[in-house]
mmCIF file of C-alpha atoms and ligand atoms in Angstrom:
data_model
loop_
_atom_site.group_PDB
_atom_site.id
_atom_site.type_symbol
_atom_site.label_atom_id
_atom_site.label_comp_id
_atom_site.label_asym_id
_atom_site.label_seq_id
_atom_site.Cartn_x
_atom_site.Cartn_y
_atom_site.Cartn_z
ATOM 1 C CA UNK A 1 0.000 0.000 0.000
ATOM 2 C CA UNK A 2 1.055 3.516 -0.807
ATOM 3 C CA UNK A 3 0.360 6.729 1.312
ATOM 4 C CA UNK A 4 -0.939 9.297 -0.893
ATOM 5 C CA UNK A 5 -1.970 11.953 1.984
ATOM 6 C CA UNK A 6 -0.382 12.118 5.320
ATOM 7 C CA UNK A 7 -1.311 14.904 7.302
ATOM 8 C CA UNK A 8 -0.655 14.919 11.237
ATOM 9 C CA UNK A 9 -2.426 17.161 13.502
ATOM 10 C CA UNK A 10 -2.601 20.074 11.143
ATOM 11 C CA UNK A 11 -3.692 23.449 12.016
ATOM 12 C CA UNK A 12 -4.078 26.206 9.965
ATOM 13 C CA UNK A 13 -4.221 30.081 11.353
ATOM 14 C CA UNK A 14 -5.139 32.950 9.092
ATOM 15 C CA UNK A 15 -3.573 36.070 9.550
ATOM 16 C CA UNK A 16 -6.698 37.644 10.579
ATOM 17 C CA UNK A 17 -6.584 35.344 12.954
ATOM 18 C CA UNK A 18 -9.567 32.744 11.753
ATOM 19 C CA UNK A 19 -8.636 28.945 12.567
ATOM 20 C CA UNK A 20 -9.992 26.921 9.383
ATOM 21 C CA UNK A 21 -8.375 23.743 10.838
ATOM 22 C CA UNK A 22 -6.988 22.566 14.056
ATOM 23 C CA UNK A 23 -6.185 18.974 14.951
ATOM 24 C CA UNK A 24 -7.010 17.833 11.424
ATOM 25 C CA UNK A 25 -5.242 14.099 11.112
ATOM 26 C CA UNK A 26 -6.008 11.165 8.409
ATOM 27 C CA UNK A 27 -4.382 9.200 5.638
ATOM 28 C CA UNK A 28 -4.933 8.533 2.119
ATOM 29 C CA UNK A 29 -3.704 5.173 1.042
ATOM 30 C CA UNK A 30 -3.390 4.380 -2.713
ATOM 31 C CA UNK A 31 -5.966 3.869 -4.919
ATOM 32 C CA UNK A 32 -8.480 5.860 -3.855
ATOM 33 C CA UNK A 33 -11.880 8.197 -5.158
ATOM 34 C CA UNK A 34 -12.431 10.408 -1.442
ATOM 35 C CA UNK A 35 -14.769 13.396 -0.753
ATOM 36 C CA UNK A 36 -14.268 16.136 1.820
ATOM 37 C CA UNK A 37 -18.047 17.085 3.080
ATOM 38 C CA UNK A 38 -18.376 20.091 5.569
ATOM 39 C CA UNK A 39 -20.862 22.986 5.353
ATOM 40 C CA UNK A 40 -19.566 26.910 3.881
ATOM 41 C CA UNK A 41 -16.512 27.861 6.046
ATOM 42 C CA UNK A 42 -15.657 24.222 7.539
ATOM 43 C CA UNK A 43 -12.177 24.676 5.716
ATOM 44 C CA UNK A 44 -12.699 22.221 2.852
ATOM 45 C CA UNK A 45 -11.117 24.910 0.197
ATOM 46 C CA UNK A 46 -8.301 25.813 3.212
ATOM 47 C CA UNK A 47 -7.446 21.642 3.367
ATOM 48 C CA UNK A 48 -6.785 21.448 -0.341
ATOM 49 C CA UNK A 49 -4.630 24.374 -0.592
ATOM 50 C CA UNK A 50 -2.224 23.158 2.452
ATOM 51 C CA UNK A 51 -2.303 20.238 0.093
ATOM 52 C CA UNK A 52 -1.067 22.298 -2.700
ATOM 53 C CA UNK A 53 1.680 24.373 -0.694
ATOM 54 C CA UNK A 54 -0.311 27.140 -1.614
ATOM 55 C CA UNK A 55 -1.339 27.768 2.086
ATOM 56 C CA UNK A 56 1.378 26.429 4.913
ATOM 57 C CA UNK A 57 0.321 24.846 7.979
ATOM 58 C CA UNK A 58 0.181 27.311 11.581
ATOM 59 C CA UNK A 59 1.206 23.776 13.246
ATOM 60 C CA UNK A 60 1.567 19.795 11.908
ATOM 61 C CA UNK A 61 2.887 17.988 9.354
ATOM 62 C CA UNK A 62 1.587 17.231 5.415
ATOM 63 C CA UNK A 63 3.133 14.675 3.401
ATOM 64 C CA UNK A 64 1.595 14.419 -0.678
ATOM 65 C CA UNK A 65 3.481 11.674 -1.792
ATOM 66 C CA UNK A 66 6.216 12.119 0.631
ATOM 67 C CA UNK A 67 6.798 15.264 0.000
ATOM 68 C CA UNK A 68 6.226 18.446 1.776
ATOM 69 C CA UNK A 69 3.964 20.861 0.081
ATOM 70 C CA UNK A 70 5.278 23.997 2.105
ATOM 71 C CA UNK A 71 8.787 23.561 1.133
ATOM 72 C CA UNK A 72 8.058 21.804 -2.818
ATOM 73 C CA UNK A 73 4.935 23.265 -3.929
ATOM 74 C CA UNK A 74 6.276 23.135 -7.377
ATOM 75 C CA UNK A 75 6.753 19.933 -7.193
ATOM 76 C CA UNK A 76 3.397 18.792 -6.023
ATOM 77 C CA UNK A 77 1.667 20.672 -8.872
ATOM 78 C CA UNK A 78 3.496 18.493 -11.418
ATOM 79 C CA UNK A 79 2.137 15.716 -9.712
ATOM 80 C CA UNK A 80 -1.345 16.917 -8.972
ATOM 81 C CA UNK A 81 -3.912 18.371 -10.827
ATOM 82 C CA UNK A 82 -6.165 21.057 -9.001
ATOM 83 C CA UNK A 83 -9.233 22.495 -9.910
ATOM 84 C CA UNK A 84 -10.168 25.333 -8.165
ATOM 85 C CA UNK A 85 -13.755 26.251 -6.588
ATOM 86 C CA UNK A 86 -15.781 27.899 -9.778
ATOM 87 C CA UNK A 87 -16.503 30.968 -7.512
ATOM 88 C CA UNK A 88 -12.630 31.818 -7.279
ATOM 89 C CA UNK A 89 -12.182 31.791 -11.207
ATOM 90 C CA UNK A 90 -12.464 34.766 -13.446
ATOM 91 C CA UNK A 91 -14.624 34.644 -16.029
ATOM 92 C CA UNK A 92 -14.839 37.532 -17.752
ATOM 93 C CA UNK A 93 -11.147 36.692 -19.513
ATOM 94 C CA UNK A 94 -12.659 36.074 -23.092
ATOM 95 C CA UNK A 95 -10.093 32.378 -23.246
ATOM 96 C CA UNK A 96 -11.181 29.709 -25.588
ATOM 97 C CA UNK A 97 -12.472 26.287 -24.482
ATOM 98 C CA UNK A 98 -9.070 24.532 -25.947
ATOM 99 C CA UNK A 99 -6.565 26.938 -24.074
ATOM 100 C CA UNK A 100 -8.311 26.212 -20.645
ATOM 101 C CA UNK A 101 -7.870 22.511 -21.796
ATOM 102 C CA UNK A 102 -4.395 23.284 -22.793
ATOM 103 C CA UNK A 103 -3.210 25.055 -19.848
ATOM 104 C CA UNK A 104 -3.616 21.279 -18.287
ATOM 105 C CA UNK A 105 -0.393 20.404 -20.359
ATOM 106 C CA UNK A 106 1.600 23.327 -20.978
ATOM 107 C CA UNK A 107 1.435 24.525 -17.351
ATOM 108 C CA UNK A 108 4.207 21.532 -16.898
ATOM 109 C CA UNK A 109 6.255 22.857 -19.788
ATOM 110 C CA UNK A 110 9.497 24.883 -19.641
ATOM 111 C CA UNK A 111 9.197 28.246 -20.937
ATOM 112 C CA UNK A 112 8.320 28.981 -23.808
ATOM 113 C CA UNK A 113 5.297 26.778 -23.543
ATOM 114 C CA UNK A 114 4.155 25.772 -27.151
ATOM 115 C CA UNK A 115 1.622 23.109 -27.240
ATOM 116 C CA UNK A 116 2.785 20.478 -29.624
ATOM 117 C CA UNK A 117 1.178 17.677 -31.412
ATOM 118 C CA UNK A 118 0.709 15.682 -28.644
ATOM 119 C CA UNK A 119 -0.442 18.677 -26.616
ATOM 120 C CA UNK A 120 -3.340 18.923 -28.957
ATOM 121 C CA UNK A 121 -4.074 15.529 -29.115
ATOM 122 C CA UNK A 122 -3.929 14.913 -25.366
ATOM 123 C CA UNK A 123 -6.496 18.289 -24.790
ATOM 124 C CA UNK A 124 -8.908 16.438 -27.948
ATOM 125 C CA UNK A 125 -9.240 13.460 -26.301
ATOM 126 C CA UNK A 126 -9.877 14.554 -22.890
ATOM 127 C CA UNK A 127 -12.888 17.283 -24.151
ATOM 128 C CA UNK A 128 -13.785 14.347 -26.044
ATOM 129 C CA UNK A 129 -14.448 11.713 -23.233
ATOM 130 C CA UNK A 130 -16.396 14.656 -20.951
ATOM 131 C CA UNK A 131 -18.760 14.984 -23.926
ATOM 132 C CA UNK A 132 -17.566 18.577 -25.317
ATOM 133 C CA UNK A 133 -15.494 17.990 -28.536
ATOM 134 C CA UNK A 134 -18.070 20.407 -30.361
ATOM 135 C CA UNK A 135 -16.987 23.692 -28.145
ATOM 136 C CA UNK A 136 -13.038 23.022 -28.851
ATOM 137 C CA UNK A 137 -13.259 26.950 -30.311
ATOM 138 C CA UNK A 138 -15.425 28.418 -28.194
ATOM 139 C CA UNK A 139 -15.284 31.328 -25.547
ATOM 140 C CA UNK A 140 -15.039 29.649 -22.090
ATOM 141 C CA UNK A 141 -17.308 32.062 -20.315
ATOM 142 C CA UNK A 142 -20.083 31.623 -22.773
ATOM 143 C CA UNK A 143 -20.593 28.083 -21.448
ATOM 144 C CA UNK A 144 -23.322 27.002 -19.310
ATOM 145 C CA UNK A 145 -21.890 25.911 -15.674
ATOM 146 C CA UNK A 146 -21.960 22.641 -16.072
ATOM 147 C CA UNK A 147 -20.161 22.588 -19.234
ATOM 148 C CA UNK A 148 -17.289 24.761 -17.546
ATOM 149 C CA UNK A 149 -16.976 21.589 -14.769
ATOM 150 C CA UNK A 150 -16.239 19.493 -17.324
ATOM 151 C CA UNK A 151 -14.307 21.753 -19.193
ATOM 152 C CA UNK A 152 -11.836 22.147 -16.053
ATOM 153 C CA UNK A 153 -11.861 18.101 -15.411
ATOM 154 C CA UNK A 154 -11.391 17.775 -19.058
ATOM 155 C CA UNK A 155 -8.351 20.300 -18.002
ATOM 156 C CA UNK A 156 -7.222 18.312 -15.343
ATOM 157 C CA UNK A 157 -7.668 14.773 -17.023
ATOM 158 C CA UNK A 158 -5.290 16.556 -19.811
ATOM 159 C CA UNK A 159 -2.334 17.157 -17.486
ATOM 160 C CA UNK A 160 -2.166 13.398 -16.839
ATOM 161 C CA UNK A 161 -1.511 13.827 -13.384
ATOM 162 C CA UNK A 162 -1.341 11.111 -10.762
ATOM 163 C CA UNK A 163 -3.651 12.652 -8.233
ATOM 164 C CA UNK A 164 -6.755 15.001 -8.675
ATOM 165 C CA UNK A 165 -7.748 17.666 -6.438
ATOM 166 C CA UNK A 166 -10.577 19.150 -6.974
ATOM 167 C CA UNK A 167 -12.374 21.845 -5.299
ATOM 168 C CA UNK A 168 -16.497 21.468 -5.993
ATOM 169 C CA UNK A 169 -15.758 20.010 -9.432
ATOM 170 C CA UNK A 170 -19.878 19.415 -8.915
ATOM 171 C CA UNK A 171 -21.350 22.402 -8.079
ATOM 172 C CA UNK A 172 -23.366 24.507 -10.690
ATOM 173 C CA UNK A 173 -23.581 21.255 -12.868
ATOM 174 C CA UNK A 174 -26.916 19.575 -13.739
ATOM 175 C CA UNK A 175 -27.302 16.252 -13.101
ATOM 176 C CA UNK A 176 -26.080 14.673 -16.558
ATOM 177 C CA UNK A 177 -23.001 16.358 -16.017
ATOM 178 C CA UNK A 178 -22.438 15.668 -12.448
ATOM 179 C CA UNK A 179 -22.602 12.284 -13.710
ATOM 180 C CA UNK A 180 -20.201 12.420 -16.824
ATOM 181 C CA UNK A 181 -17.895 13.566 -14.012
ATOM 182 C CA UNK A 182 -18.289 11.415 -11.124
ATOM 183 C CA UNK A 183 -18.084 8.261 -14.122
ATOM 184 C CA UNK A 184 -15.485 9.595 -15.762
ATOM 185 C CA UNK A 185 -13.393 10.228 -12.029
ATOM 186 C CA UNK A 186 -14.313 6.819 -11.063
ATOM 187 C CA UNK A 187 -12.595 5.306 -14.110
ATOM 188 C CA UNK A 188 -9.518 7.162 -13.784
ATOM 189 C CA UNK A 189 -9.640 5.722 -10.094
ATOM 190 C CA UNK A 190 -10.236 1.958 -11.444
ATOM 191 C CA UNK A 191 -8.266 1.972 -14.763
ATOM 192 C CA UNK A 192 -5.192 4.515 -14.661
ATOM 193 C CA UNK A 193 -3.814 4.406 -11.545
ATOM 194 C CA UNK A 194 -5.247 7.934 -11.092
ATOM 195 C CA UNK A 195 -5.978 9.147 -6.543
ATOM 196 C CA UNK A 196 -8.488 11.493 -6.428
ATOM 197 C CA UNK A 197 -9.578 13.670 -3.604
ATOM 198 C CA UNK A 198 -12.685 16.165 -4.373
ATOM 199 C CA UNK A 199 -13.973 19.034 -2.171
ATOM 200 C CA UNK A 200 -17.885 18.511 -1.821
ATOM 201 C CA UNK A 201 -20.502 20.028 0.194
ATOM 202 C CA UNK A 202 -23.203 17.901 -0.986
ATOM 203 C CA UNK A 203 -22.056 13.936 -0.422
ATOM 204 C CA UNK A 204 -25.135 12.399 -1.915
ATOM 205 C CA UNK A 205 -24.645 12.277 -5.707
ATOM 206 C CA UNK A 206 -20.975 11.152 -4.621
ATOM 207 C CA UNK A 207 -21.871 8.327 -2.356
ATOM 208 C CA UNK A 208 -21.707 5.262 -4.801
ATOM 209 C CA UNK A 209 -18.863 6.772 -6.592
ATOM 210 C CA UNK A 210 -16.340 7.206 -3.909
ATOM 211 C CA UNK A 211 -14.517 4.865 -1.162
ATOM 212 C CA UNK A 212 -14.226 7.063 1.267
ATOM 213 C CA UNK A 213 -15.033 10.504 3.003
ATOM 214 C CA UNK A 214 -13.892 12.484 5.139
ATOM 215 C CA UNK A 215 -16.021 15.315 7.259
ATOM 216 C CA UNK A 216 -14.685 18.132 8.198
ATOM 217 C CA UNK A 217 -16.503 21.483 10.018
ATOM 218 C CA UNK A 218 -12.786 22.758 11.019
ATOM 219 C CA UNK A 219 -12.140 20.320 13.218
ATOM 220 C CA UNK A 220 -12.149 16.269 11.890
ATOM 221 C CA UNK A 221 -15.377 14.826 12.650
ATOM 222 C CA UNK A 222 -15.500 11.428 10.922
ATOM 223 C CA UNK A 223 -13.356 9.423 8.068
ATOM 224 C CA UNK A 224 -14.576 5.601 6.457
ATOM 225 C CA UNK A 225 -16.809 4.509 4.236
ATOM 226 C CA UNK A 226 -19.685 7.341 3.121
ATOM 227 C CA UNK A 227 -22.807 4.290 4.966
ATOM 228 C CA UNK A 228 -20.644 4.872 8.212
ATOM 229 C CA UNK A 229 -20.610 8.639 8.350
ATOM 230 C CA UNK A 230 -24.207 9.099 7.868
ATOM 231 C CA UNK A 231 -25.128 8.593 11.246
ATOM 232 C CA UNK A 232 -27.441 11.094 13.070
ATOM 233 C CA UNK A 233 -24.855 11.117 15.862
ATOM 234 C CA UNK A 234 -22.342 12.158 13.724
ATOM 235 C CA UNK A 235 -23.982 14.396 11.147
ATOM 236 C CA UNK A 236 -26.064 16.533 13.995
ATOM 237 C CA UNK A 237 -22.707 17.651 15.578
ATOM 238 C CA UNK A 238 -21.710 19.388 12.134
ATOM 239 C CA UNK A 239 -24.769 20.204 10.413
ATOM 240 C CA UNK A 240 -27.398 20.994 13.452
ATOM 241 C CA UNK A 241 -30.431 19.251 13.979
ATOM 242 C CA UNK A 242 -32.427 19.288 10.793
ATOM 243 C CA UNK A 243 -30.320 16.589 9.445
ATOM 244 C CA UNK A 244 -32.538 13.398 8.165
ATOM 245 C CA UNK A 245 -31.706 9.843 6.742
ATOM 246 C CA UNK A 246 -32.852 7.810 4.087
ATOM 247 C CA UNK A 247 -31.953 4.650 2.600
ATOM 248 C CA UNK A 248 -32.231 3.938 -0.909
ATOM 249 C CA UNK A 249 -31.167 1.104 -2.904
ATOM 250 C CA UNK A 250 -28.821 -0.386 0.106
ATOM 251 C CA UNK A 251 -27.476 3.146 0.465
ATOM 252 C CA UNK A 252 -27.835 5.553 3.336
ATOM 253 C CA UNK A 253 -28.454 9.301 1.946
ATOM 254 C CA UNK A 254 -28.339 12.590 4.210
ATOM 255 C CA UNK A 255 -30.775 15.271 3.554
ATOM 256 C CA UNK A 256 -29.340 18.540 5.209
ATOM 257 C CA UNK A 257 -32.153 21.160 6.107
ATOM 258 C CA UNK A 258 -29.887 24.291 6.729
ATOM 259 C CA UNK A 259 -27.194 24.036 3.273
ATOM 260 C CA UNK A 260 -28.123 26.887 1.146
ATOM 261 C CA UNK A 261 -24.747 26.837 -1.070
HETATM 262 N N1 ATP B 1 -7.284 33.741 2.594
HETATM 263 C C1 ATP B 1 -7.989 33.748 3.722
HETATM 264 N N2 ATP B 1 -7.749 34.661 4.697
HETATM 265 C C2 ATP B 1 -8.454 34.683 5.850
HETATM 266 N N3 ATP B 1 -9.437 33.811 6.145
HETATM 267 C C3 ATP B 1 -9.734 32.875 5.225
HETATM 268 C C4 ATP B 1 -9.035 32.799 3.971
HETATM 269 N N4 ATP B 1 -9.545 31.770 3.260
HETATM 270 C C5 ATP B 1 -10.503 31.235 4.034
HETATM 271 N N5 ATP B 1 -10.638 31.882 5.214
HETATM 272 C C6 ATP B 1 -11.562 31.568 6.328
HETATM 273 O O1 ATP B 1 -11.255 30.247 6.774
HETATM 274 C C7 ATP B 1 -12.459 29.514 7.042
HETATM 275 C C8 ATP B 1 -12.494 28.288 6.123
HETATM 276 O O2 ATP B 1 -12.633 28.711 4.769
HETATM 277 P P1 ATP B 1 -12.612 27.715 3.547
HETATM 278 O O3 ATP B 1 -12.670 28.524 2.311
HETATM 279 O O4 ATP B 1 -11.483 26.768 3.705
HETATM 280 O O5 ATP B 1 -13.979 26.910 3.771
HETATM 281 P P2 ATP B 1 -14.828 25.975 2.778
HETATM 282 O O6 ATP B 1 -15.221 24.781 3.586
HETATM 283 O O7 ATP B 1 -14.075 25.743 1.539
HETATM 284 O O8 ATP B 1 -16.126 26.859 2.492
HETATM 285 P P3 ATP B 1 -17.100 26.890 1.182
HETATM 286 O O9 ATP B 1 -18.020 25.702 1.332
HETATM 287 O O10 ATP B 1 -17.848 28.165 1.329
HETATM 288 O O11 ATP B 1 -16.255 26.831 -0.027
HETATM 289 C C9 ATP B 1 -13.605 30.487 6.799
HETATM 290 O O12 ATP B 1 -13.942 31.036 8.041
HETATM 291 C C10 ATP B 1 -13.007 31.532 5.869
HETATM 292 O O13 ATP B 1 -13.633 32.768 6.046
HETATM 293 MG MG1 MG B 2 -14.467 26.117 -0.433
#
């Protein structure tokens, strides 16, 4: 077995003094499809980014494939793929559907980054297995929301990287595409060798996709299999009382009153 994830009692301090995470400890072992649930502000997006080396742990240790992400962020984002939450992306930059594709491959590249044949072939394929080889030319922001999910997983699929992170790669999509996604995540997971972590706030169209999950509301408040974590017990500490439960086909399904996001 491989670790993927180590992190060890991590906290994380903002400067203006907010704690997104304290005590935050689990392991990802190789292969695996997990889902960070917590509601708006449980430090889902802050997790990832400590991932990343983009944010460095107040106190703790994180290990991405044995290495540390606060001292080799640069390396880490050859290995990993990250898709941003949709709400921190700027849309009114008037890119094409293929260079947001392409910037999957050439972000990897030395200077000065020319996409080559197998760039473009690489980009093609992956638009073409999230259903969207018919908007290779066109303006990015013009698509629908749930065509710019699959857009950035067809971005991240591109880079051919050996772990996903992906911040939300659900929200704004309709159902069809949430499930082009989740299908298309899940066969990376079984066929290519492929770890992949995804920031959630709603676990339910996840659940049969993914092994694991792990529930966060700053603090760590369950990790196993998604039928073990829906537990009233469990749920009512993070989400309040107007959690419910309901079991359909063999499968145990939260229904969170107070989630507006
Ligand atoms: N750059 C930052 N500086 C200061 N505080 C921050 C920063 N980023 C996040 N926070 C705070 O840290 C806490 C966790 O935020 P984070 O974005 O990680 O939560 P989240 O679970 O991703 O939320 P959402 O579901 O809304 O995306 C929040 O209280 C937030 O206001
Ligand atoms: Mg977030």
């Amino acid at each position: 077995m491989e670790t993927i994830v180590d992190v060890r009692n991590l906290y994380v301090k903002y400067s203006t003094g907010t704690v997104a995470l304290e005590d935050v400890s689990f392991t990802l072992e190789h292969p695996t499809f997990t889902a960070v649930i917590g509601p708006n502000g449980s430090g889902k997006t802050t997790l990832l980014r400590t991932l990343l080396g983009l944010v460095k742990p107040t106190k703790g240790s994180v290990r991405v494939m044995g290495i540390d992400p606060s001292k080799q962020s640069s390396q880490i984002r050859r290995l990993a793929a990250y898709i941003p939450q949709r709400k921190s992306i700027d849309y009114n930059i008037p890119i094409k559907v293929k260079d947001v594709v392409l910037m999957g491959r050439l972000a990897k590249k030395a200077v000065p980054r020319i996409a080559g044949r197998r760039d473009i072939d690489a980009a093609e394929k992956s638009l073409r297995l999230l259903g969207l080889e018919d908007c290779w030319d066109r303006p990015f922001p013009e698509l629908s929301g749930g065509q710019q999910q699959r857009v950035l997983v067809a971005r991240a699929l591109a880079s051919e990287a050996r772990l996903m992170l992906l911040d939300e790669p659900l929200s704004g999509a309709d159902v069809e595409s949430q499930y082009v996604i989740l299908d298309l995540l899940k066969d990376l997971r079984e066929n290519s060798n492929v770890d992949i972590l995804i920031v959630t706030h709603d676990l339910n169209p996840c659940h049969p996709y993914i092994d694991n999950a792990i529930l966060l509301n700053r603090r760590l408040y369950g990790y196993g299999e998604p039928c073990n974590l829906m537990r009233l017990d469990i749920l009512s500490k993070v989400y309040g009382p107007n959690v419910r439960l309901i079991t359909h086909e063999g499968h145990v399904y939260a229904v969170i009153g107070d989630i507006h996001a």
